[in-house]
Short mmCIF file of C-alpha atoms in Angstrom, two decimals:
data_model
loop_
_atom_site.label_atom_id
_atom_site.label_comp_id
_atom_site.label_asym_id
_atom_site.label_seq_id
_atom_site.Cartn_x
_atom_site.Cartn_y
_atom_site.Cartn_z
CA GLN A 15 53.97 90.23 131.34
CA ASP A 16 51.63 87.26 131.50
CA ASN A 17 52.08 85.09 128.42
CA ARG A 18 50.09 82.04 127.46
CA ILE A 19 50.00 79.27 124.88
CA SER A 20 46.42 78.88 123.66
CA ILE A 21 44.67 76.26 121.54
CA TRP A 22 41.69 77.57 119.57
CA SER A 23 39.04 75.95 117.45
CA VAL A 24 37.90 78.01 114.50
CA GLY A 25 34.94 75.82 113.67
CA ASP A 26 33.90 74.51 110.29
CA LEU A 27 33.55 75.94 106.81
CA GLY A 28 29.91 76.84 107.29
CA ASN A 29 30.49 80.35 108.54
CA VAL A 30 32.61 82.11 105.94
CA GLY A 31 31.81 85.68 104.98
CA LEU A 32 32.06 87.14 101.50
CA SER A 33 35.67 88.18 101.98
CA GLY A 34 36.71 84.73 103.13
CA GLU A 35 37.04 85.88 106.73
CA TYR A 36 35.74 83.39 109.25
CA GLN A 37 32.48 84.70 110.76
CA GLY A 38 31.86 82.67 113.90
CA GLU A 39 33.58 83.26 117.22
CA PRO A 40 36.70 81.13 117.61
CA GLN A 41 36.48 78.96 120.71
CA LEU A 42 39.31 78.89 123.23
CA LEU A 43 39.80 75.19 123.98
CA CYS A 44 42.58 75.51 126.57
CA ASP A 45 45.60 77.56 127.53
CA ILE A 46 48.64 77.40 129.79
CA ARG A 47 51.07 79.91 131.29
CA HIS A 48 54.32 80.49 129.41
CA ASN A 49 57.42 82.00 130.94
CA GLY A 50 58.84 84.75 128.70
CA ASP A 51 57.75 86.01 125.31
CA VAL A 52 56.72 83.37 122.80
CA MET A 53 59.26 83.78 119.99
CA GLU A 54 58.13 80.89 117.79
CA MET A 55 55.86 77.83 117.86
CA GLN A 56 55.88 74.67 115.77
CA PHE A 57 53.72 71.58 115.89
CA LEU A 58 55.89 68.50 116.39
CA ASP A 59 53.00 66.11 115.74
CA GLN A 60 49.22 66.05 116.17
CA GLU A 61 49.35 66.78 119.87
CA ARG A 62 52.73 68.28 120.74
CA ILE A 63 53.83 71.88 120.23
CA VAL A 64 57.42 73.12 120.58
CA VAL A 65 57.71 76.68 121.89
CA ALA A 66 60.72 79.02 121.90
CA SER A 67 60.97 81.56 124.73
CA SER A 68 62.74 84.89 125.13
CA THR A 69 64.20 83.40 128.33
CA GLY A 70 66.18 80.92 126.22
CA THR A 71 64.09 77.94 127.33
CA VAL A 72 62.52 75.54 124.83
CA THR A 73 59.34 73.74 125.96
CA VAL A 74 57.30 70.93 124.45
CA PHE A 75 53.62 71.20 125.41
CA ARG A 76 51.18 68.35 124.96
CA HIS A 77 47.59 69.04 123.98
CA HIS A 78 45.31 66.43 125.58
CA GLN A 79 42.37 66.35 123.24
CA ASN A 80 40.20 64.07 125.37
CA ASN A 81 39.85 66.61 128.19
CA GLN A 82 41.13 69.76 126.43
CA THR A 83 44.10 70.59 128.61
CA LEU A 84 47.71 71.54 127.95
CA SER A 85 50.64 70.22 129.95
CA VAL A 86 54.43 70.46 129.78
CA SER A 87 55.85 67.22 128.41
CA GLN A 88 59.49 68.28 128.03
CA ARG A 89 61.53 71.36 128.83
CA TRP A 90 65.11 72.34 128.03
CA GLU A 91 65.95 75.15 130.44
CA LYS A 92 68.24 77.83 129.04
CA ALA A 93 68.87 76.07 125.78
CA HIS A 94 70.22 79.51 124.82
CA TYR A 95 72.24 81.71 127.17
CA HIS A 96 74.75 84.53 127.10
CA VAL A 97 77.18 83.85 129.90
CA ASP A 98 76.74 80.53 131.53
CA GLN A 99 73.89 78.07 131.60
CA ASP A 100 73.98 77.75 135.39
CA THR A 101 73.54 81.37 136.44
CA SER A 102 70.04 82.56 137.16
CA CYS A 103 70.20 85.49 134.76
CA CYS A 104 71.49 85.86 131.22
CA GLY A 105 69.23 83.55 129.25
CA ALA A 106 69.40 84.48 125.57
CA ALA A 107 66.22 84.56 123.52
CA CYS A 108 65.52 81.44 121.48
CA THR A 109 64.54 83.10 118.20
CA GLY A 110 63.70 80.12 116.03
CA VAL A 111 62.63 76.49 116.22
CA ILE A 112 61.99 73.90 113.51
CA CYS A 113 60.75 70.33 113.94
CA ASN A 114 61.26 67.15 112.00
CA ASN A 115 59.86 64.62 114.46
CA PRO A 116 61.57 63.37 116.60
CA GLU A 117 64.24 66.03 116.04
CA ILE A 118 64.01 69.70 116.99
CA VAL A 119 66.53 72.38 116.00
CA THR A 120 66.68 75.72 117.83
CA VAL A 121 68.66 78.92 117.20
CA GLY A 122 69.06 82.02 119.34
CA GLU A 123 70.43 85.44 120.07
CA ASP A 124 73.54 83.76 121.46
CA GLY A 125 74.51 82.47 118.00
CA ARG A 126 74.01 78.86 119.15
CA ILE A 127 72.41 75.97 117.28
CA ASN A 128 70.93 73.10 119.32
CA LEU A 129 69.73 69.74 118.06
CA PHE A 130 67.30 68.03 120.45
CA ARG A 131 65.41 64.77 120.33
CA VAL A 132 62.04 64.67 121.99
CA ASP A 133 62.84 61.63 124.08
CA GLN A 134 66.21 62.88 125.36
CA LYS A 135 66.98 65.15 128.26
CA ASP A 136 70.15 66.68 126.84
CA ALA A 137 70.89 68.18 123.46
CA ILE A 138 72.23 65.62 121.00
CA ARG A 139 74.38 68.28 119.43
CA THR A 140 75.20 71.91 120.21
CA ILE A 141 77.20 74.21 117.97
CA ASP A 142 78.23 76.80 120.53
CA ASN A 143 79.69 79.54 118.39
CA ALA A 144 77.81 78.83 115.23
CA ASP A 145 77.50 82.55 114.67
CA SER A 146 79.01 85.68 116.12
CA SER A 147 75.72 87.50 115.53
CA THR A 148 72.09 86.73 116.34
CA LEU A 149 70.56 83.81 114.47
CA HIS A 150 67.03 84.86 113.61
CA ALA A 151 65.49 81.81 111.96
CA VAL A 152 66.14 78.22 110.97
CA THR A 153 64.59 75.68 108.63
CA PHE A 154 65.40 72.20 107.39
CA LEU A 155 66.97 71.96 103.94
CA ARG A 156 67.05 68.16 104.04
CA THR A 157 66.71 65.74 106.94
CA THR A 158 70.36 66.22 107.93
CA GLU A 159 70.90 69.80 106.79
CA ILE A 160 69.57 73.09 108.09
CA LEU A 161 69.54 76.68 106.87
CA THR A 162 70.01 79.64 109.23
CA VAL A 163 69.79 83.40 108.68
CA ASN A 164 71.54 85.98 110.83
CA SER A 165 71.65 89.65 111.71
CA ILE A 166 74.45 90.48 109.26
CA GLY A 167 72.63 89.35 106.12
CA GLN A 168 74.05 85.84 105.82
CA LEU A 169 72.34 82.58 104.90
CA LYS A 170 74.26 79.51 106.06
CA ILE A 171 73.91 75.77 105.45
CA TRP A 172 74.87 73.37 108.23
CA ASP A 173 75.32 69.64 107.80
CA LEU A 174 74.38 68.06 111.13
CA ARG A 175 76.18 64.82 110.26
CA GLN A 176 79.52 66.62 110.21
CA GLN A 177 81.20 67.06 113.56
CA THR A 178 82.71 70.35 112.48
CA ASN A 179 81.32 73.58 113.94
CA GLU A 180 81.60 75.37 110.60
CA PRO A 181 78.82 75.85 108.07
CA SER A 182 79.16 73.89 104.84
CA GLN A 183 78.19 76.97 102.81
CA ILE A 184 77.76 80.69 103.42
CA PHE A 185 75.69 83.01 101.23
CA SER A 186 75.33 86.72 101.77
CA LEU A 187 73.52 89.79 100.57
CA THR A 188 75.99 92.08 98.89
CA GLY A 189 77.78 94.58 101.08
CA ASP A 190 74.84 95.92 103.07
CA ARG A 191 74.73 93.39 105.88
CA VAL A 192 70.99 93.92 106.22
CA PRO A 193 69.69 91.61 108.98
CA LEU A 194 67.70 88.65 107.67
CA HIS A 195 64.68 87.71 109.79
CA CYS A 196 63.05 84.78 108.01
CA VAL A 197 63.80 81.90 105.67
CA ASP A 198 61.82 79.20 103.85
CA ARG A 199 62.75 76.66 101.23
CA HIS A 200 60.72 75.62 98.22
CA PRO A 201 58.88 72.39 99.15
CA ASN A 202 59.66 70.55 95.88
CA GLN A 203 62.85 72.17 94.62
CA GLN A 204 65.07 72.26 97.64
CA HIS A 205 67.72 74.40 96.00
CA ILE A 206 65.32 77.36 95.92
CA VAL A 207 65.24 79.39 99.12
CA ALA A 208 63.45 82.62 100.02
CA THR A 209 64.54 85.06 102.73
CA GLY A 210 63.30 88.39 104.04
CA GLY A 211 64.83 90.95 106.32
CA GLN A 212 65.01 94.37 107.85
CA ASP A 213 64.72 96.30 104.58
CA GLY A 214 61.53 94.47 103.55
CA MET A 215 63.14 93.01 100.42
CA LEU A 216 62.34 89.48 99.29
CA SER A 217 65.46 87.57 98.26
CA ILE A 218 65.34 84.36 96.20
CA TRP A 219 68.44 82.16 96.30
CA ASP A 220 69.57 79.18 94.27
CA ILE A 221 71.91 77.40 96.64
CA ARG A 222 73.41 75.34 93.82
CA GLN A 223 75.11 78.39 92.37
CA GLY A 224 76.89 81.51 93.53
CA THR A 225 76.83 83.01 96.99
CA MET A 226 74.40 85.85 96.27
CA PRO A 227 70.63 85.94 95.70
CA VAL A 228 69.33 85.15 92.22
CA SER A 229 66.83 87.97 92.60
CA LEU A 230 66.06 90.79 95.00
CA LEU A 231 62.47 91.94 94.87
CA ASN A 232 61.15 95.21 96.23
CA ALA A 233 58.53 94.26 98.73
CA HIS A 234 57.58 95.79 102.07
CA GLU A 235 58.36 99.21 103.46
CA ALA A 236 59.53 97.88 106.81
CA GLU A 237 60.88 94.64 108.29
CA MET A 238 59.67 91.40 106.74
CA TRP A 239 58.83 89.06 109.62
CA GLU A 240 57.84 85.87 107.84
CA VAL A 241 58.10 84.26 104.40
CA HIS A 242 56.37 81.02 103.38
CA PHE A 243 56.05 79.09 100.17
CA HIS A 244 52.63 77.47 99.91
CA PRO A 245 53.40 73.86 100.96
CA SER A 246 51.45 72.17 98.16
CA ASN A 247 51.32 74.99 95.61
CA PRO A 248 54.77 76.62 95.78
CA ASP A 249 54.24 78.95 92.83
CA HIS A 250 52.51 80.96 95.55
CA LEU A 251 54.53 82.68 98.26
CA PHE A 252 53.39 84.78 101.24
CA THR A 253 55.24 87.48 103.16
CA CYS A 254 54.20 89.71 106.05
CA SER A 255 55.70 92.84 107.50
CA GLU A 256 55.98 95.44 110.23
CA ASP A 257 54.34 97.85 107.74
CA GLY A 258 51.00 96.08 108.24
CA SER A 259 50.85 94.33 104.89
CA LEU A 260 50.63 90.66 103.92
CA TRP A 261 51.58 89.99 100.33
CA HIS A 262 50.59 87.07 98.13
CA TRP A 263 53.16 86.55 95.34
CA ASP A 264 51.79 84.51 92.46
CA THR A 265 54.05 83.16 89.71
CA SER A 266 51.61 80.42 88.72
CA ARG A 267 49.80 82.00 85.81
CA ASP A 268 50.93 83.13 82.44
CA VAL A 269 49.86 86.67 83.18
CA SER A 270 51.19 88.16 79.93
CA GLU A 271 47.81 87.53 78.35
CA LYS A 272 45.83 89.54 80.84
CA PRO A 273 46.42 92.78 82.70
CA SER A 274 48.21 92.57 86.01
CA PHE A 275 46.06 93.47 88.97
CA LEU A 276 48.35 95.03 91.48
CA HIS A 277 46.14 95.61 94.46
CA GLN A 278 46.56 98.61 96.70
CA GLY A 279 50.06 99.20 97.82
CA GLY A 280 51.99 97.02 95.42
CA ARG A 281 55.12 99.15 95.32
CA SER A 282 56.69 97.29 92.47
CA THR A 283 55.85 94.87 89.75
CA ALA A 284 58.46 92.16 89.48
CA TYR A 285 59.01 90.73 86.03
CA PHE A 286 59.54 87.03 85.56
CA SER A 287 59.46 84.75 82.58
CA HIS A 288 57.51 81.53 82.56
CA ASN A 289 58.56 78.47 80.70
CA THR A 290 55.36 76.51 81.08
CA VAL A 291 56.60 73.46 79.16
CA ASN A 292 59.43 73.09 81.60
CA GLN A 293 57.68 74.52 84.63
CA SER A 294 58.55 71.48 86.68
CA VAL A 295 62.20 71.80 85.74
CA ILE A 296 62.69 75.56 85.58
CA SER A 297 60.96 77.25 88.44
CA ALA A 298 59.36 80.62 87.81
CA TRP A 299 61.22 81.81 90.89
CA LEU A 300 64.55 81.43 89.10
CA SER A 301 63.59 82.82 85.70
CA ASN A 302 65.59 85.76 84.51
CA ASP A 303 64.01 86.96 81.28
CA PRO A 304 62.28 90.15 82.42
CA THR A 305 60.52 90.88 79.14
CA LYS A 306 57.88 88.19 78.95
CA ASP A 307 55.56 88.17 81.92
CA ARG A 308 55.10 89.57 85.32
CA MET A 309 54.33 88.14 88.68
CA GLU A 310 51.09 89.13 90.36
CA ILE A 311 51.40 90.59 93.82
CA THR A 312 48.34 91.16 95.98
CA ASN A 313 48.27 92.85 99.37
CA LEU A 314 45.72 90.71 101.22
CA ILE A 315 45.14 93.32 103.94
CA PRO A 316 45.41 96.72 102.22
CA ASN A 317 44.13 98.89 105.05
CA GLN A 318 45.95 97.34 107.95
CA THR A 319 48.39 99.63 109.75
CA LEU A 320 49.71 97.49 112.60
CA SER A 321 52.52 94.98 112.17
CA VAL A 322 51.67 91.52 110.81
CA ASN A 323 53.99 89.35 112.88
CA SER A 324 53.34 85.81 111.76
CA LEU A 325 51.54 83.78 109.12
CA ASP A 326 50.95 80.19 108.12
CA ILE A 327 49.17 78.50 105.22
CA LEU A 328 47.65 75.12 104.48
CA GLY A 329 45.44 74.36 101.50
CA PRO A 330 43.01 77.25 101.00
CA CYS A 331 43.51 78.50 104.55
CA LEU A 332 45.71 81.41 105.65
CA VAL A 333 46.14 82.37 109.29
CA TYR A 334 48.04 85.42 110.53
CA GLY A 335 48.57 87.35 113.74
CA THR A 336 49.01 91.11 114.17
CA ASP A 337 49.87 93.75 116.73
CA ALA A 338 46.12 94.37 117.05
CA GLU A 339 46.21 91.35 119.42
CA ALA A 340 44.11 89.51 116.88
CA ILE A 341 44.44 86.31 114.88
CA TYR A 342 42.83 86.29 111.44
CA VAL A 343 41.72 83.24 109.50
CA ASN A 344 41.07 83.44 105.77
CA ARG A 345 39.66 80.21 104.39
CA GLN A 346 39.25 81.19 100.73
CA LEU A 347 42.78 81.95 99.69
CA PHE A 348 42.33 80.97 96.06
CA ALA A 349 38.65 81.81 95.68
#
């Protein structure tokens, strides 16, 4: 009932245990009340955080580092709503937010897409009926294009320069209409996109060709909540799930020369070929010769039973949050 945005300090590298888990007590620097469930958070810059609420409101909080306080610097009330923005009820959850300073894009249960600028009170652009179903997540494809995923298994590209309210491309999972919950694009090869959804499958798409995924990989046994390519090392991908697992997918090594170590709970071994000469041109994610090598998949938290709801990665550091009301920090991802 009482939700808060909190800023924590997890200290320095001095206190890392053998497993890479951070040993010291994280310090709570400051926190602030938040109205509604926190659906998603994104840093806009070093001191501002954009937060999506289940009430449909989008808030920008500023972290004042000199005196360790948080304050509201901007708020768009009912950016998402079901009936009418002016009534007191009927806000629709804002399910996703993505920032490319100074622009912020939000999506919601109402099928709306909003484009905000930090310094402006009103949305610069709203696509009211972007989708007839819930939009679950959004990410930038390029500076003027975004990708959304929805609850009927579709991946859509929107060009924000166009005044039309139609997507420029629609991709979909075959037939099943399995809700997609998360999306991320490859940081260097922007035509490669990963999505995950209700059936726990990892889908890899090449948006230059076809309207269906290039590959569907057996992954989790319940909903996949988040998928992220490593920002500087995108041969590595991370997914987390309602089933309590967090998987590290590694296509970086030529693993044909050594046995594959599938750590507890790897339900499937996905086969991929590697063309190391052309690795920069042909991504391992798009290879389709199943005979040569395999990808290594490691479950980073084999004994966890509660849902892993969110994750993020930077350098050797992985942070994730679970239904155990805990945040975990692993600082030795590639050790």
